[in-house]
Amino acid sequence: MTDLLIIGGGITGQVAALTAAEAGARVTIVDAERNAGSHANAGSLHVQMQSRFLRLNPHLAENLESSLPLYLSAVTEWEALDARLGGVELTREGGLMLAESAAQLDFLHEKAAREARKGLDVEILDRDALHRIAPWLSPRIQGAELCRNEGKLNPLVANRKMRALLDGLGVRFVHDRITRIEDGAQPVAEGGERYRADRILVAAAWGAAALAGPLGLRIETPPEPLHMNITEAGDYRIHHLVQHAERPITLKQFRSGQVVIGGGWEASLADRDGHAPRIRKPSLLGNVALAAQIAPGIGGLRVLRTWAGYNTPVDGKATIGPAGPDSRVFLALPGDAGYTLGPVTGRSAAAMAIGSTPPIDPAPFDPARWRA
Ligand SMILES: Cc1cc2nc3c(=O)[nH]c(=O)nc-3n(C[C@H](O)[C@H](O)[C@H](O)COP(=O)(O)OP(=O)(O)OC[C@H]3O[C@@H](n4cnc5c(N)ncnc54)[C@H](O)[C@@H]3O)c2cc1C
């Protein structure tokens, strides 16, 4: 018997486990050990609205905008976790969203005004101001939005330290795939095994829809396969998280000097269940070519490794709380930018599951919006 059984061992499930274990609960994480976004992600601490999400999902813009206060809490949560883990190379020197045209700058002005109203620390930089703080940028970049709340961390370090911390707290990890949650909240695994737990927390990202459906929640969690690259080490010069107002790019540099390049270039869905998504050559070439246009100085660095993983943007808004009134099943789905939002989402859902006070008001993220 376990007090809290968590389905999904990415960053959201792990922080949920940490919250419950520190409160004295016996915690088990069950994970199919397949395709966690948390093991593929790039370590950007996003706060400002990502242009890519707005471009692809104009109908979900309101969800993203209303979530901005959660993003601010998420960064605070990551800072606390950074301290708890003894450092995960977290820095908060801000994020730049670049513009190459007057139209893109207009878009950023309008976006920044909306974000400022939600409490974000944002400013539009003209060409001179931008190139003073980011002299490595191409001269074709005309200005940018600076969001001082943003930052970055090293997910390889964070994931390793999280796992060690949970092992030390006695959290049990089980490799298994849950196929359904039955009445009475007993999860059933692929091989028919039934897990017994007082409470269940679903932090299964792309796997959540199949588990939540029978509970009456019509959540859509299609996996979004995305491409990433990392280069060899160069001089450490890019201190900001870098994105673009219109083009699909994120770019940042780890303390090691390695540049991580992504931004939503697509990978291919796995051909069979459980397999990792596959790299697409046009994404590799297009992504690194765009990075070299924006930051010509990194053009000489060789790409050491590419990989792909599943993002789960859901509807651009977190889902946090019980599956229904008096339910013993709780949901913890970060929505877009899930590595940024994972800790605050996991901590909040776990607090509700064990009957303590969540760090944020969970009302806007109530799973009730998914009730059929
Ligand atoms: C290439 C890439 C780069 C990204 N970069 C960033 C970034 O820089 N910043 C950012 O904020 N976000 C980023 N993201 C998004 C982010 O990684 C994810 O949204 C986030 O990791 C989600 O965390 P999670 O713990 O909720 O889910 P995941 O980490 O996806 O974990 C879900 C887990 O659930 C398990 N699971 C699913 N179904 C079942 C089941 N039925 N039974 C048992 N286990 C199950 C899976 O095996 C998996 O381990 C990126 C995503 C990708 C793919």
CSV table of C-alpha atoms and ligand atoms in Angstrom, one decimal:
chain,number,residue,atom,x,y,z
A,1,MET,CA,0.0,0.0,0.0
A,2,THR,CA,1.2,3.5,-0.8
A,3,ASP,CA,-0.3,6.8,0.2
A,4,LEU,CA,0.2,8.5,-3.2
A,5,LEU,CA,0.7,6.7,-6.4
A,6,ILE,CA,2.0,9.0,-9.2
A,7,ILE,CA,1.6,7.9,-12.9
A,8,GLY,CA,4.3,9.6,-14.8
A,9,GLY,CA,7.9,10.3,-13.6
A,10,GLY,CA,8.8,13.4,-15.6
A,11,ILE,CA,9.5,16.7,-13.8
A,12,THR,CA,5.8,17.2,-12.8
A,13,GLY,CA,5.5,13.7,-11.3
A,14,GLN,CA,8.9,14.0,-9.6
A,15,VAL,CA,8.1,17.3,-7.9
A,16,ALA,CA,4.7,16.0,-6.9
A,17,ALA,CA,6.6,13.0,-5.3
A,18,LEU,CA,9.0,15.4,-3.6
A,19,THR,CA,6.1,17.4,-2.1
A,20,ALA,CA,4.3,14.4,-0.8
A,21,ALA,CA,7.4,12.6,0.5
A,22,GLU,CA,8.6,15.6,2.3
A,23,ALA,CA,5.2,15.8,4.0
A,24,GLY,CA,5.7,12.2,5.2
A,25,ALA,CA,3.7,10.3,2.6
A,26,ARG,CA,4.7,7.0,1.2
A,27,VAL,CA,5.1,7.6,-2.5
A,28,THR,CA,5.4,5.4,-5.6
A,29,ILE,CA,6.0,6.6,-9.1
A,30,VAL,CA,4.9,4.3,-11.9
A,31,ASP,CA,6.4,5.2,-15.3
A,32,ALA,CA,6.4,3.4,-18.6
A,33,GLU,CA,9.9,4.9,-19.0
A,34,ARG,CA,9.1,6.0,-22.5
A,35,ASN,CA,9.5,9.4,-24.1
A,36,ALA,CA,9.3,11.8,-21.1
A,37,GLY,CA,9.4,15.3,-22.4
A,38,SER,CA,11.4,16.1,-19.3
A,39,HIS,CA,14.3,14.0,-20.6
A,40,ALA,CA,14.2,15.7,-24.1
A,41,ASN,CA,13.7,19.3,-23.1
A,42,ALA,CA,16.0,22.3,-23.6
A,43,GLY,CA,16.0,23.9,-20.2
A,44,SER,CA,14.4,27.2,-21.2
A,45,LEU,CA,12.5,29.0,-18.4
A,46,HIS,CA,9.8,30.5,-20.4
A,47,VAL,CA,7.6,33.3,-19.1
A,48,GLN,CA,6.6,35.6,-22.0
A,49,MET,CA,4.0,34.3,-24.5
A,50,GLN,CA,5.8,32.3,-27.1
A,51,SER,CA,5.2,33.5,-30.6
A,52,ARG,CA,5.2,30.0,-31.9
A,53,PHE,CA,2.3,28.9,-29.7
A,54,LEU,CA,0.3,32.1,-30.6
A,55,ARG,CA,1.0,31.4,-34.3
A,56,LEU,CA,-0.1,27.8,-34.2
A,57,ASN,CA,-2.9,28.2,-31.8
A,58,PRO,CA,-4.6,31.6,-32.2
A,59,HIS,CA,-7.8,30.2,-30.7
A,60,LEU,CA,-5.9,29.3,-27.4
A,61,ALA,CA,-4.2,32.7,-27.0
A,62,GLU,CA,-6.5,33.6,-24.1
A,63,ASN,CA,-5.5,30.4,-22.2
A,64,LEU,CA,-1.9,31.3,-22.6
A,65,GLU,CA,-2.4,34.9,-21.6
A,66,SER,CA,-4.4,34.1,-18.5
A,67,SER,CA,-1.7,31.6,-17.5
A,68,LEU,CA,1.0,34.3,-17.3
A,69,PRO,CA,0.8,34.7,-13.5
A,70,LEU,CA,1.3,30.9,-13.2
A,71,TYR,CA,4.5,31.3,-15.3
A,72,LEU,CA,5.8,33.9,-12.8
A,73,SER,CA,5.1,31.4,-9.9
A,74,ALA,CA,6.7,28.7,-11.9
A,75,VAL,CA,10.0,30.6,-12.0
A,76,THR,CA,9.9,31.2,-8.3
A,77,GLU,CA,9.2,27.5,-7.8
A,78,TRP,CA,12.3,26.6,-10.0
A,79,GLU,CA,14.5,29.0,-7.9
A,80,ALA,CA,13.4,27.2,-4.7
A,81,LEU,CA,14.1,23.8,-6.4
A,82,ASP,CA,17.5,25.0,-7.6
A,83,ALA,CA,18.4,25.8,-4.0
A,84,ARG,CA,17.0,22.5,-2.8
A,85,LEU,CA,19.0,20.6,-5.4
A,86,GLY,CA,22.2,22.4,-4.7
A,87,GLY,CA,22.3,24.2,-8.1
A,88,VAL,CA,21.1,23.2,-11.5
A,89,GLU,CA,22.9,26.0,-13.4
A,90,LEU,CA,19.8,28.2,-13.2
A,91,THR,CA,20.3,31.8,-14.3
A,92,ARG,CA,17.7,34.5,-14.8
A,93,GLU,CA,19.3,37.1,-17.0
A,94,GLY,CA,16.2,37.5,-19.1
A,95,GLY,CA,14.8,36.3,-22.4
A,96,LEU,CA,14.9,38.1,-25.7
A,97,MET,CA,12.3,37.8,-28.5
A,98,LEU,CA,13.9,39.1,-31.6
A,99,ALA,CA,12.4,41.2,-34.4
A,100,GLU,CA,13.8,41.7,-38.0
A,101,SER,CA,11.1,44.0,-39.3
A,102,ALA,CA,8.8,46.8,-38.3
A,103,ALA,CA,5.8,44.5,-38.4
A,104,GLN,CA,7.5,42.1,-36.0
A,105,LEU,CA,8.4,45.0,-33.6
A,106,ASP,CA,4.7,46.1,-33.7
A,107,PHE,CA,3.7,42.6,-32.8
A,108,LEU,CA,6.1,42.7,-29.8
A,109,HIS,CA,4.9,46.1,-28.7
A,110,GLU,CA,1.4,44.9,-28.5
A,111,LYS,CA,2.3,41.6,-26.9
A,112,ALA,CA,4.5,43.3,-24.3
A,113,ALA,CA,1.7,45.7,-23.3
A,114,ARG,CA,-0.6,42.7,-22.7
A,115,GLU,CA,2.1,40.9,-20.7
A,116,ALA,CA,2.9,44.0,-18.6
A,117,ARG,CA,-0.7,44.2,-17.6
A,118,LYS,CA,-0.3,40.6,-16.1
A,119,GLY,CA,2.7,41.7,-14.1
A,120,LEU,CA,5.6,40.6,-16.3
A,121,ASP,CA,8.8,42.7,-16.4
A,122,VAL,CA,9.1,43.5,-20.1
A,123,GLU,CA,10.6,46.2,-22.2
A,124,ILE,CA,11.1,46.8,-25.9
A,125,LEU,CA,14.7,47.3,-26.9
A,126,ASP,CA,15.6,49.3,-30.0
A,127,ARG,CA,18.5,48.2,-32.2
A,128,ASP,CA,21.3,50.0,-30.2
A,129,ALA,CA,20.1,48.9,-26.8
A,130,LEU,CA,19.7,45.3,-28.0
A,131,HIS,CA,23.1,45.1,-29.7
A,132,ARG,CA,24.8,46.6,-26.6
A,133,ILE,CA,23.6,43.7,-24.4
A,134,ALA,CA,23.8,41.0,-27.1
A,135,PRO,CA,26.7,41.9,-29.4
A,136,TRP,CA,26.8,38.4,-30.9
A,137,LEU,CA,23.5,39.0,-32.7
A,138,SER,CA,23.3,39.4,-36.5
A,139,PRO,CA,23.0,43.1,-37.5
A,140,ARG,CA,19.8,42.2,-39.3
A,141,ILE,CA,18.0,42.0,-35.9
A,142,GLN,CA,16.3,45.4,-35.4
A,143,GLY,CA,15.0,45.1,-31.9
A,144,ALA,CA,13.6,42.8,-29.3
A,145,GLU,CA,11.3,42.3,-26.4
A,146,LEU,CA,13.3,41.7,-23.2
A,147,CYS,CA,11.5,39.7,-20.5
A,148,ARG,CA,13.5,40.0,-17.3
A,149,ASN,CA,11.6,37.1,-15.7
A,150,GLU,CA,13.0,34.5,-18.0
A,151,GLY,CA,16.0,32.3,-17.7
A,152,LYS,CA,17.5,28.9,-18.3
A,153,LEU,CA,18.8,25.9,-16.5
A,154,ASN,CA,20.6,22.7,-17.3
A,155,PRO,CA,18.0,19.9,-17.4
A,156,LEU,CA,20.6,17.1,-17.5
A,157,VAL,CA,21.8,18.3,-14.1
A,158,ALA,CA,18.3,19.0,-12.8
A,159,ASN,CA,17.0,15.5,-13.8
A,160,ARG,CA,20.0,13.7,-12.3
A,161,LYS,CA,19.8,15.6,-9.0
A,162,MET,CA,16.0,15.2,-8.7
A,163,ARG,CA,16.2,11.5,-9.1
A,164,ALA,CA,19.0,11.2,-6.4
A,165,LEU,CA,16.9,13.4,-4.0
A,166,LEU,CA,13.8,11.2,-4.5
A,167,ASP,CA,15.8,8.0,-4.0
A,168,GLY,CA,17.2,9.5,-0.8
A,169,LEU,CA,13.7,10.2,0.4
A,170,GLY,CA,12.6,6.7,-0.2
A,171,VAL,CA,10.3,7.3,-3.2
A,172,ARG,CA,9.7,4.1,-5.0
A,173,PHE,CA,10.1,4.0,-8.8
A,174,VAL,CA,8.3,1.2,-10.7
A,175,HIS,CA,8.7,0.6,-14.4
A,176,ASP,CA,5.2,-0.2,-15.6
A,177,ARG,CA,2.5,1.1,-17.9
A,178,ILE,CA,-0.9,1.9,-16.4
A,179,THR,CA,-3.7,1.1,-18.8
A,180,ARG,CA,-6.7,2.3,-16.8
A,181,ILE,CA,-7.9,3.6,-13.5
A,182,GLU,CA,-10.8,1.7,-12.2
A,183,ASP,CA,-13.7,2.7,-10.0
A,184,GLY,CA,-12.3,3.1,-6.5
A,185,ALA,CA,-9.2,4.5,-8.1
A,186,GLN,CA,-7.1,1.4,-8.4
A,187,PRO,CA,-4.8,1.7,-11.3
A,188,VAL,CA,-4.4,-1.4,-13.5
A,189,ALA,CA,-1.2,-2.0,-15.4
A,190,GLU,CA,-0.6,-3.6,-18.8
A,191,GLY,CA,0.1,-7.0,-17.3
A,192,GLY,CA,-3.1,-6.8,-15.3
A,193,GLU,CA,-1.4,-6.0,-12.0
A,194,ARG,CA,-3.6,-3.7,-9.7
A,195,TYR,CA,-1.8,-1.1,-7.7
A,196,ARG,CA,-3.3,-0.1,-4.3
A,197,ALA,CA,-3.0,3.5,-3.2
A,198,ASP,CA,-4.9,5.9,-1.1
A,199,ARG,CA,-4.6,8.7,-3.8
A,200,ILE,CA,-3.6,8.7,-7.4
A,201,LEU,CA,-1.9,11.6,-9.2
A,202,VAL,CA,-1.8,11.5,-13.0
A,203,ALA,CA,1.3,13.4,-14.3
A,204,ALA,CA,1.4,11.4,-17.6
A,205,ALA,CA,1.6,14.2,-20.1
A,206,TRP,CA,0.7,12.6,-23.5
A,207,GLY,CA,-0.5,9.5,-21.7
A,208,ALA,CA,-3.1,11.4,-19.6
A,209,ALA,CA,-6.0,11.5,-22.1
A,210,ALA,CA,-6.4,7.7,-22.1
A,211,LEU,CA,-6.4,7.6,-18.3
A,212,ALA,CA,-8.7,10.5,-17.8
A,213,GLY,CA,-11.3,9.6,-20.4
A,214,PRO,CA,-12.9,6.8,-18.4
A,215,LEU,CA,-13.1,9.3,-15.5
A,216,GLY,CA,-15.4,11.5,-17.6
A,217,LEU,CA,-12.7,14.0,-18.6
A,218,ARG,CA,-12.3,14.6,-22.3
A,219,ILE,CA,-8.8,15.9,-22.3
A,220,GLU,CA,-6.8,16.0,-25.5
A,221,THR,CA,-3.1,15.3,-25.0
A,222,PRO,CA,-1.7,14.5,-28.4
A,223,PRO,CA,2.1,14.3,-28.4
A,224,GLU,CA,3.9,16.9,-30.4
A,225,PRO,CA,7.3,15.5,-31.6
A,226,LEU,CA,10.0,18.2,-31.6
A,227,HIS,CA,13.6,18.4,-32.7
A,228,MET,CA,16.6,19.6,-30.7
A,229,ASN,CA,20.4,20.1,-31.2
A,230,ILE,CA,23.4,20.8,-29.0
A,231,THR,CA,26.8,22.1,-30.2
A,232,GLU,CA,30.3,21.7,-29.0
A,233,ALA,CA,31.5,24.3,-26.5
A,234,GLY,CA,32.3,27.8,-27.5
A,235,ASP,CA,33.1,30.9,-25.4
A,236,TYR,CA,30.2,31.6,-23.0
A,237,ARG,CA,28.7,34.8,-24.5
A,238,ILE,CA,24.9,34.2,-24.9
A,239,HIS,CA,23.5,34.8,-21.5
A,240,HIS,CA,19.9,35.3,-22.5
A,241,LEU,CA,17.2,32.8,-23.5
A,242,VAL,CA,16.7,33.8,-27.2
A,243,GLN,CA,13.5,33.4,-29.3
A,244,HIS,CA,12.1,35.1,-32.4
A,245,ALA,CA,8.9,37.0,-33.0
A,246,GLU,CA,8.1,35.1,-36.1
A,247,ARG,CA,10.6,32.3,-36.8
A,248,PRO,CA,10.8,28.9,-35.1
A,249,ILE,CA,13.9,29.2,-32.9
A,250,THR,CA,15.0,29.0,-29.3
A,251,LEU,CA,18.7,29.3,-28.6
A,252,LYS,CA,20.6,29.4,-25.3
A,253,GLN,CA,24.1,28.6,-24.0
A,254,PHE,CA,24.9,26.4,-21.1
A,255,ARG,CA,27.7,27.4,-18.7
A,256,SER,CA,29.8,24.7,-20.5
A,257,GLY,CA,29.7,26.9,-23.6
A,258,GLN,CA,27.5,24.5,-25.5
A,259,VAL,CA,24.7,26.1,-27.5
A,260,VAL,CA,21.3,24.4,-27.3
A,261,ILE,CA,19.2,25.0,-30.5
A,262,GLY,CA,15.5,24.2,-30.9
A,263,GLY,CA,12.3,26.1,-31.2
A,264,GLY,CA,9.7,23.8,-32.5
A,265,TRP,CA,11.1,22.1,-35.6
A,266,GLU,CA,9.2,18.9,-36.1
A,267,ALA,CA,10.3,15.4,-35.6
A,268,SER,CA,8.4,12.3,-36.8
A,269,LEU,CA,6.0,10.5,-34.6
A,270,ALA,CA,7.3,7.1,-33.5
A,271,ASP,CA,6.1,4.3,-35.9
A,272,ARG,CA,5.3,2.0,-33.0
A,273,ASP,CA,4.0,2.7,-29.5
A,274,GLY,CA,6.8,3.3,-27.0
A,275,HIS,CA,9.5,4.2,-29.5
A,276,ALA,CA,11.2,7.5,-29.5
A,277,PRO,CA,10.2,10.0,-32.2
A,278,ARG,CA,12.6,10.2,-35.1
A,279,ILE,CA,14.8,13.0,-36.4
A,280,ARG,CA,13.9,14.6,-39.7
A,281,LYS,CA,16.8,15.8,-41.7
A,282,PRO,CA,15.1,19.0,-43.0
A,283,SER,CA,14.4,20.0,-39.4
A,284,LEU,CA,18.1,19.5,-38.4
A,285,LEU,CA,19.4,21.5,-41.3
A,286,GLY,CA,16.7,24.3,-41.2
A,287,ASN,CA,17.0,24.7,-37.4
A,288,VAL,CA,20.8,25.1,-37.2
A,289,ALA,CA,20.9,27.2,-40.4
A,290,LEU,CA,18.4,29.6,-38.8
A,291,ALA,CA,20.5,29.7,-35.6
A,292,ALA,CA,23.6,30.6,-37.5
A,293,GLN,CA,21.8,33.4,-39.3
A,294,ILE,CA,20.6,34.9,-36.0
A,295,ALA,CA,23.9,34.5,-34.1
A,296,PRO,CA,26.6,34.3,-36.8
A,297,GLY,CA,29.3,33.7,-34.2
A,298,ILE,CA,28.0,30.2,-33.4
A,299,GLY,CA,28.2,29.2,-37.1
A,300,GLY,CA,31.6,27.7,-36.6
A,301,LEU,CA,30.5,25.4,-33.8
A,302,ARG,CA,29.8,21.8,-34.7
A,303,VAL,CA,26.6,20.1,-33.8
A,304,LEU,CA,27.5,17.2,-31.4
A,305,ARG,CA,24.1,15.6,-30.9
A,306,THR,CA,20.5,15.9,-32.1
A,307,TRP,CA,17.5,14.3,-30.5
A,308,ALA,CA,13.7,14.4,-30.5
A,309,GLY,CA,11.0,14.2,-27.9
A,310,TYR,CA,7.4,14.6,-27.2
A,311,ASN,CA,6.0,17.9,-26.0
A,312,THR,CA,2.4,17.9,-24.7
A,313,PRO,CA,1.0,21.5,-25.0
A,314,VAL,CA,-2.6,20.3,-24.2
A,315,ASP,CA,-4.7,23.6,-24.5
A,316,GLY,CA,-2.0,26.0,-23.4
A,317,LYS,CA,-3.2,26.0,-19.9
A,318,ALA,CA,-2.4,23.8,-16.9
A,319,THR,CA,-4.8,21.2,-15.5
A,320,ILE,CA,-4.4,20.9,-11.7
A,321,GLY,CA,-6.8,19.3,-9.2
A,322,PRO,CA,-9.2,16.4,-8.5
A,323,ALA,CA,-10.8,14.6,-11.4
A,324,GLY,CA,-14.2,15.3,-9.9
A,325,PRO,CA,-15.9,16.2,-6.6
A,326,ASP,CA,-14.5,13.9,-3.8
A,327,SER,CA,-12.4,12.0,-6.4
A,328,ARG,CA,-9.2,10.4,-5.1
A,329,VAL,CA,-7.6,10.9,-8.5
A,330,PHE,CA,-5.7,14.2,-9.1
A,331,LEU,CA,-4.4,15.6,-12.4
A,332,ALA,CA,-1.1,17.5,-12.9
A,333,LEU,CA,-0.7,18.6,-16.5
A,334,PRO,CA,1.4,21.7,-17.1
A,335,GLY,CA,0.2,22.6,-20.5
A,336,ASP,CA,2.7,24.4,-22.8
A,337,ALA,CA,6.3,25.0,-21.6
A,338,GLY,CA,5.9,22.0,-19.4
A,339,TYR,CA,9.4,21.9,-18.0
A,340,THR,CA,9.0,25.5,-16.7
A,341,LEU,CA,5.5,24.8,-15.3
A,342,GLY,CA,6.2,21.2,-14.2
A,343,PRO,CA,7.4,22.0,-10.6
A,344,VAL,CA,4.6,24.4,-9.7
A,345,THR,CA,2.0,22.1,-11.3
A,346,GLY,CA,3.3,19.0,-9.6
A,347,ARG,CA,3.7,20.7,-6.2
A,348,SER,CA,0.2,22.2,-6.4
A,349,ALA,CA,-1.5,19.0,-7.4
A,350,ALA,CA,0.3,17.0,-4.8
A,351,ALA,CA,-0.6,19.5,-2.1
A,352,MET,CA,-4.2,19.1,-3.0
A,353,ALA,CA,-3.9,15.3,-3.0
A,354,ILE,CA,-2.4,15.2,0.5
A,355,GLY,CA,-4.7,17.9,1.9
A,356,SER,CA,-2.2,20.7,2.3
A,357,THR,CA,-2.3,24.2,0.8
A,358,PRO,CA,-1.1,24.6,-2.8
A,359,PRO,CA,1.4,27.4,-3.5
A,360,ILE,CA,-1.0,28.9,-6.1
A,361,ASP,CA,-4.8,29.3,-6.4
A,362,PRO,CA,-5.7,26.2,-8.4
A,363,ALA,CA,-9.2,27.3,-9.3
A,364,PRO,CA,-8.5,28.5,-12.9
A,365,PHE,CA,-6.8,25.2,-13.6
A,366,ASP,CA,-9.7,22.9,-12.3
A,367,PRO,CA,-10.0,19.8,-14.4
A,368,ALA,CA,-13.8,20.4,-14.4
A,369,ARG,CA,-13.3,22.3,-17.7
A,370,TRP,CA,-12.7,18.9,-19.4
A,371,ARG,CA,-15.9,17.3,-18.1
A,372,ALA,CA,-17.8,15.9,-21.0
B,1,LIG,C1,12.5,18.7,-27.6
B,1,LIG,C2,11.7,19.4,-26.5
B,1,LIG,C3,12.2,20.5,-25.9
B,1,LIG,C4,11.5,21.2,-24.9
B,1,LIG,N1,12.0,22.3,-24.3
B,1,LIG,C5,11.4,22.9,-23.3
B,1,LIG,C6,12.0,24.0,-22.6
B,1,LIG,O1,13.1,24.4,-22.9
B,1,LIG,N2,11.3,24.5,-21.6
B,1,LIG,C7,10.1,24.1,-21.2
B,1,LIG,O2,9.5,24.7,-20.3
B,1,LIG,N3,9.5,23.0,-21.8
B,1,LIG,C8,10.1,22.4,-22.8
B,1,LIG,N4,9.6,21.3,-23.4
B,1,LIG,C9,8.3,20.8,-22.9
B,1,LIG,C10,8.6,19.9,-21.7
B,1,LIG,O3,9.7,19.1,-21.8
B,1,LIG,C11,7.4,19.0,-21.3
B,1,LIG,O4,6.2,19.7,-21.4
B,1,LIG,C12,7.6,18.6,-19.8
B,1,LIG,O5,8.8,18.0,-19.6
B,1,LIG,C13,6.4,17.8,-19.3
B,1,LIG,O6,6.8,17.3,-18.1
B,1,LIG,P1,5.8,16.2,-17.4
B,1,LIG,O7,6.5,15.7,-16.2
B,1,LIG,O8,4.5,16.8,-17.2
B,1,LIG,O9,5.7,15.1,-18.6
B,1,LIG,P2,6.8,14.2,-19.2
B,1,LIG,O10,8.2,14.6,-18.9
B,1,LIG,O11,6.5,14.0,-20.7
B,1,LIG,O12,6.6,12.8,-18.5
B,1,LIG,C14,5.4,12.0,-18.7
B,1,LIG,C15,5.8,10.6,-18.3
B,1,LIG,O13,4.5,9.9,-18.2
B,1,LIG,C16,4.9,8.6,-18.6
B,1,LIG,N5,3.6,7.9,-19.0
B,1,LIG,C17,2.7,8.3,-19.9
B,1,LIG,N6,1.7,7.5,-19.9
B,1,LIG,C18,1.9,6.6,-19.0
B,1,LIG,C19,1.1,5.4,-18.6
B,1,LIG,N7,-0.1,5.1,-19.1
B,1,LIG,N8,1.7,4.7,-17.6
B,1,LIG,C20,2.8,5.0,-17.0
B,1,LIG,N9,3.6,6.0,-17.4
B,1,LIG,C21,3.1,6.8,-18.4
B,1,LIG,C22,5.9,8.7,-19.7
B,1,LIG,O14,6.6,7.5,-19.8
B,1,LIG,C23,6.7,9.9,-19.2
B,1,LIG,O15,7.8,9.5,-18.5
B,1,LIG,C24,10.3,20.6,-24.4
B,1,LIG,C25,9.8,19.5,-25.0
B,1,LIG,C26,10.5,18.9,-26.0
B,1,LIG,C27,9.9,17.6,-26.6
